[in-house]
CSV table of C-alpha atoms in Angstrom, one decimal:
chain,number,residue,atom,x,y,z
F,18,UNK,CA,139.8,-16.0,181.7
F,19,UNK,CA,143.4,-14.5,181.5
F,20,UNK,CA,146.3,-16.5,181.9
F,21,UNK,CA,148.3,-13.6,182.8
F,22,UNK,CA,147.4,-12.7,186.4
F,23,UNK,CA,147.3,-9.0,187.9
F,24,UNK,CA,147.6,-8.1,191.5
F,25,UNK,CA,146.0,-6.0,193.0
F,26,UNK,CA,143.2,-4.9,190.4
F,27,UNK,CA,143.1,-0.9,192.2
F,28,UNK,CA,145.6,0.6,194.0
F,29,UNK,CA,145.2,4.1,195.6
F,30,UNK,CA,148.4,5.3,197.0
F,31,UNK,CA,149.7,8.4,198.3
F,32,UNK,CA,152.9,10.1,196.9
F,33,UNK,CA,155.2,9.1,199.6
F,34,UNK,CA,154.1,5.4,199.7
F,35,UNK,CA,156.1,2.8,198.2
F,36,UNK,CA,154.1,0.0,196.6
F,37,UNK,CA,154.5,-2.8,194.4
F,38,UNK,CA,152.3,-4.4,191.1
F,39,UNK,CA,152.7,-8.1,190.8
F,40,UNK,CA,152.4,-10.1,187.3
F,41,UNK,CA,152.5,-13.6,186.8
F,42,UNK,CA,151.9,-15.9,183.8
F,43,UNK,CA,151.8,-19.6,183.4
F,44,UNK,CA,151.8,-19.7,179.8
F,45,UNK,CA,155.7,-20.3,179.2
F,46,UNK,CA,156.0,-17.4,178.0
F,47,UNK,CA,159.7,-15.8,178.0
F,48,UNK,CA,158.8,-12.5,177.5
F,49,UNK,CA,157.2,-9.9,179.6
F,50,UNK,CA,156.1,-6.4,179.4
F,51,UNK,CA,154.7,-3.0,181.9
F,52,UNK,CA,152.5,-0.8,179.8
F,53,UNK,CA,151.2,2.1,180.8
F,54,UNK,CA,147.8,3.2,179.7
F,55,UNK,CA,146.0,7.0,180.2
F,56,UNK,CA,142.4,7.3,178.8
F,57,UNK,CA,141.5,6.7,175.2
F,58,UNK,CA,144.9,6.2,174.4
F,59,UNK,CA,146.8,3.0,173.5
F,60,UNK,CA,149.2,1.5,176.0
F,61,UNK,CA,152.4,2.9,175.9
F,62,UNK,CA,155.4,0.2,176.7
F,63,UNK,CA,157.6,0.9,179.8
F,64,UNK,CA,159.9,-2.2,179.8
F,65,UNK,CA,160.4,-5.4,178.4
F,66,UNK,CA,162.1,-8.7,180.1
F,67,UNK,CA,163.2,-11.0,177.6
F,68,UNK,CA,164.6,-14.4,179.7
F,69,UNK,CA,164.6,-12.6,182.4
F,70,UNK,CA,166.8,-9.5,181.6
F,71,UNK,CA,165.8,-6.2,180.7
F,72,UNK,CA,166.2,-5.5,177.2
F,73,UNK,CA,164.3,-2.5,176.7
F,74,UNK,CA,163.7,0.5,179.2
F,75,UNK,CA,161.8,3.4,177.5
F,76,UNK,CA,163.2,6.2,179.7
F,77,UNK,CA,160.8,5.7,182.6
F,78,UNK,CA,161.7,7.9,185.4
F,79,UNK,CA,163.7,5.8,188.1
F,80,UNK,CA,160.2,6.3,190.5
F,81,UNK,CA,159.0,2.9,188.3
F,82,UNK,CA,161.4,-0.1,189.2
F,83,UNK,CA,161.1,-3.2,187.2
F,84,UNK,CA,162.0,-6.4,188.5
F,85,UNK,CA,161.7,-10.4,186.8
F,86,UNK,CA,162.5,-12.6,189.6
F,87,UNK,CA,161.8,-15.4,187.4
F,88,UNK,CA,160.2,-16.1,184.2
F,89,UNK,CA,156.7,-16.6,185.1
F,90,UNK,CA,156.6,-13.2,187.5
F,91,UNK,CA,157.3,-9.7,186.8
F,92,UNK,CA,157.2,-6.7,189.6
F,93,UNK,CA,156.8,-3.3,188.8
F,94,UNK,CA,157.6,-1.1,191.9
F,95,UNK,CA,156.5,2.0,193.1
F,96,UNK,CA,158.2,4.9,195.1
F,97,UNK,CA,157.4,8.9,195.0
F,98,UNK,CA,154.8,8.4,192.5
F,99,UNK,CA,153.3,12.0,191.0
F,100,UNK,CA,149.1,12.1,190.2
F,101,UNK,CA,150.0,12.3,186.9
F,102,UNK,CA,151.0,8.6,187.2
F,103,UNK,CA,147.4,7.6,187.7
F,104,UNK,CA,146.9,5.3,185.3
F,105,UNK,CA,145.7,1.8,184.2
F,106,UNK,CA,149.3,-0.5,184.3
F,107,UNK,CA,149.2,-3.6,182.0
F,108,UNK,CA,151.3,-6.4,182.2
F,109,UNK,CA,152.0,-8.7,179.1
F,110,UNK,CA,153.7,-11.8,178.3
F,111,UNK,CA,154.5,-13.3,174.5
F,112,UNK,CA,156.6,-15.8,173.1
F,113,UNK,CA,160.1,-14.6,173.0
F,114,UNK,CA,161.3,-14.3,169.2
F,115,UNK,CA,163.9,-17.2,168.1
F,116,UNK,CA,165.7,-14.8,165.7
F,117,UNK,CA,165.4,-11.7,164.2
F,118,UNK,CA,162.8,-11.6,160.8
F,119,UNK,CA,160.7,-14.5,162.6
F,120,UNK,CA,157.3,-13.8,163.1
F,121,UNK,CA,156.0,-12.1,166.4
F,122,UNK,CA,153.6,-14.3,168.9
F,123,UNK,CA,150.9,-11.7,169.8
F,124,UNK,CA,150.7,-10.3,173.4
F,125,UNK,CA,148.5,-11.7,176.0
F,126,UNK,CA,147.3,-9.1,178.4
F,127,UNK,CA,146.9,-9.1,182.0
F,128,UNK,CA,143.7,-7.6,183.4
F,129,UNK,CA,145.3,-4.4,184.7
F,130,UNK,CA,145.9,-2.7,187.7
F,131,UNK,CA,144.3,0.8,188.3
F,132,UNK,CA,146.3,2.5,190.2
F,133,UNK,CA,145.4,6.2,191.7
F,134,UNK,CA,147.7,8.6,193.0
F,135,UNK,CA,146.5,10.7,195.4
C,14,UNK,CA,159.3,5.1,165.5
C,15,UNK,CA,157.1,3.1,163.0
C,16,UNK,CA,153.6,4.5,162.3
C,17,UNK,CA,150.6,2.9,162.8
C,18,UNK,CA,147.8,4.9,161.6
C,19,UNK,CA,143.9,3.9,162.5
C,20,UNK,CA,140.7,6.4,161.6
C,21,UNK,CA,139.8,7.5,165.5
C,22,UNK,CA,136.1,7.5,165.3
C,23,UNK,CA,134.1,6.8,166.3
C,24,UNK,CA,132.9,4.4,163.7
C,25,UNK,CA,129.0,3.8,164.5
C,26,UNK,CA,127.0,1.0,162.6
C,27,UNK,CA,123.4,-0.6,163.3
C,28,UNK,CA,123.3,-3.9,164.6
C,29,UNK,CA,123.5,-6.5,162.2
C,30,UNK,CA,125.8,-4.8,159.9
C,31,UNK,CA,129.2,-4.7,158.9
C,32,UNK,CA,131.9,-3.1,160.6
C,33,UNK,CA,135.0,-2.1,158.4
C,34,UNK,CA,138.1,-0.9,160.9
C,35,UNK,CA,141.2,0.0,158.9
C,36,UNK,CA,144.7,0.6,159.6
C,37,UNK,CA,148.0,1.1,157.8
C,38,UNK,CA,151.2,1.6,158.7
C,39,UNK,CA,154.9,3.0,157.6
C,40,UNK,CA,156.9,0.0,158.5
C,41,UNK,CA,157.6,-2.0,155.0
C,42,UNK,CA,159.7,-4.8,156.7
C,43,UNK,CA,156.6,-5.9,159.5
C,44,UNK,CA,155.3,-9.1,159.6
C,45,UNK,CA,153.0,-9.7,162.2
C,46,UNK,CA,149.9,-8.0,162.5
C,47,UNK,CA,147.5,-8.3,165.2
C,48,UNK,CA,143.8,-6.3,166.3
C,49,UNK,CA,142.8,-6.1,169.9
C,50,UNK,CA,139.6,-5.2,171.1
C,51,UNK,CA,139.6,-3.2,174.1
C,52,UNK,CA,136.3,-2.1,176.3
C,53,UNK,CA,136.0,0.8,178.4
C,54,UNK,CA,138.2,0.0,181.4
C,55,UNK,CA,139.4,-3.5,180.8
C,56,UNK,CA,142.4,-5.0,179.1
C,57,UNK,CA,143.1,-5.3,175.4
C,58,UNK,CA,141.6,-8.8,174.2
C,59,UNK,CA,144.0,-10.1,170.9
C,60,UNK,CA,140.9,-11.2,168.4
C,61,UNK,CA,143.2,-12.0,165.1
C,62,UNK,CA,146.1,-12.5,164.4
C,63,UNK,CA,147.4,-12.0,160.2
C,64,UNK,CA,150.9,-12.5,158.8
C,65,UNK,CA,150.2,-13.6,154.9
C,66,UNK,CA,148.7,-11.4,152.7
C,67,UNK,CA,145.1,-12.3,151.8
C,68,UNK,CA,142.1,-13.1,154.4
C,69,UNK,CA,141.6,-14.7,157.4
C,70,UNK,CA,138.4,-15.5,158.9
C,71,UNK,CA,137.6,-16.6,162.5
C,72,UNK,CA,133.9,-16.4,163.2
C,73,UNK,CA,131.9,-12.9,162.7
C,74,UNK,CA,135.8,-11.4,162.3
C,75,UNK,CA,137.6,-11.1,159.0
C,76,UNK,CA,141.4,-9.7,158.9
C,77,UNK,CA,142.6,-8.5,155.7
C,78,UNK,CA,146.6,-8.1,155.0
C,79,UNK,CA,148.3,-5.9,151.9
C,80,UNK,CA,151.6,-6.0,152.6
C,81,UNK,CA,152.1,-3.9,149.2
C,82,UNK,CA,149.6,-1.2,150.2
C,83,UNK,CA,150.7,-1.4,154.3
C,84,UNK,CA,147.2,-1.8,154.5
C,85,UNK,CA,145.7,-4.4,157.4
C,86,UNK,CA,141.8,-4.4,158.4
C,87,UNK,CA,139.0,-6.0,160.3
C,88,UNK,CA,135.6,-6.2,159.0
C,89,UNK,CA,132.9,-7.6,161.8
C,90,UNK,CA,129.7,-9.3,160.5
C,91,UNK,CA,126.8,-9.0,162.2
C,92,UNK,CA,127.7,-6.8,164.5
C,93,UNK,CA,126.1,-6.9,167.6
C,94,UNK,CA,126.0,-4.5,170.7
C,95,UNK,CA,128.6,-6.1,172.8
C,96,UNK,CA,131.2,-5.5,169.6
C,97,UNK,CA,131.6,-1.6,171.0
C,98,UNK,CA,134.6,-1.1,172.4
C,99,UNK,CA,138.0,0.4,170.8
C,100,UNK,CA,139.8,-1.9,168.3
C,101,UNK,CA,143.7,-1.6,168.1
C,102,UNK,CA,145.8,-2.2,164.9
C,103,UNK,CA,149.0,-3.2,166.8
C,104,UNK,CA,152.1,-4.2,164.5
C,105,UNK,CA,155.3,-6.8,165.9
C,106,UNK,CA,158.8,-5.5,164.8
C,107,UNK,CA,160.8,-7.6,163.1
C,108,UNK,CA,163.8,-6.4,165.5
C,109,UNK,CA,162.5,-7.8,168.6
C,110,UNK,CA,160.2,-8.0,171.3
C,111,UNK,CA,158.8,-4.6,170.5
C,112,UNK,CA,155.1,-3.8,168.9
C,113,UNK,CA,153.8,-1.1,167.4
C,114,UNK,CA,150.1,0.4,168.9
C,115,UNK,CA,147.8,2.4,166.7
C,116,UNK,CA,145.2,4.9,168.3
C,117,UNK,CA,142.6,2.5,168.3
C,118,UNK,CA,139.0,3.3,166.6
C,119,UNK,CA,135.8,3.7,168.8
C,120,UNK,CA,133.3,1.5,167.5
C,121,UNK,CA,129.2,1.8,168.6
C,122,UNK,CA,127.1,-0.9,167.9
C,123,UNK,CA,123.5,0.9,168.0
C,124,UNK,CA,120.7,-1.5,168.7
């Protein structure tokens, strides 16, 4: 069982819909992540939260909005989405890093949400 | 961008033998090395985790580190039809919460 928690698991919207993806861990985790994943390819990182700011936005267009309402959920919402944004969306959590050199705590994937854009 | 370099596939063994996955990477200053395995459709799984040279076992699963050569892989013993899936080579960065995918390698299990 995953201790990061995905909602929903499919999604099928339309291009004028507005939508959200939920994310929530319980593993005291301060970090949390959105990947994006297309079809035999590896996930491809969208944002990161660390304590509950943004510290890294790779240029996703402003159509994805990311939100961390606190440090166990993370939101990724939806607005004007294109078909080419069908996709499998991941959502991850890992021990923040204490300093820079220190080791990495590995990722802990959500299930995923599929969405569909129709 | 730090490179993280993995043979594609796909990688097909008979059960019960050993599956050799490799990966190495550009990035002399990583530390933290981790392999997911990831089926059709589903999330990435984290298997090992390695961040001192040498081996580390954990079951059928064997991570190997060279930091010298930027070399990292994962041999599986035994393997058995529910190893196929894709297995990623994913690197931390030792500048923050950031981590480093490589292609992944299609492995088949045949029976």
């Amino acid at each position: 069982d995953t201790e990061v928690t995905q909602t929903p698991k499919h999604l099928v919207m339309g291009m004028t819909n507005k939508k959200s993806l939920k994310c929530e861990q319980h593993m005291g985790h301060r970090a949390m992540y959105w990947y994006k994943q297309k079809a035999k390819k590896p996930p491809e990182l969208m944002f990161v939260y660390s304590y509950e700011k943004l510290s890294i936005n790779e240029s996703v267009p402003s159509r994805f909005s990311p939100e961390c309402p606190n440090s166990s959920l993370l939101n990724l919402h939806l607005h004007a989405l294109q078909p080419e944004d069908s996709a499998l969306y991941l959502c991850a959590s890992s021990q923040d890093r204490g300093a820079p050199d220190s080791y990495n705590s590995p990722l802990h994937f959500g299930n995923g949400t599929r969405l569909t854009v129709t | 961008q730090k490179e993280v370099e993995q043979n594609s596939g796909p990688l097909s063994v008979p059960e019960g033998a050993i599956a050799s996955l490799n990966c190495t990477y550009s990035d002399r200053v990583s530390q933290s090395f981790f392999w997911y395995r990831q089926y059709s459709g589903k999330s990435p799984e984290l298997i090992m985790s390695i961040y001192s040279n040498g081996d580390k076992e954990d079951g059928r699963f064997t991570a190997q580190l060279n930091k010298a050569s930027q070399y990292v892989s994962l041999l599986i013993r035994d393997s058995q039809p529910s190893d196929s899936a894709t297995y990623l080579c994913v690197l931390g960065s030792w500048t923050g919460n950031q981590f480093y995918f490589g292609t992944g390698t299609s492995l088949t299990v045949i029976p």
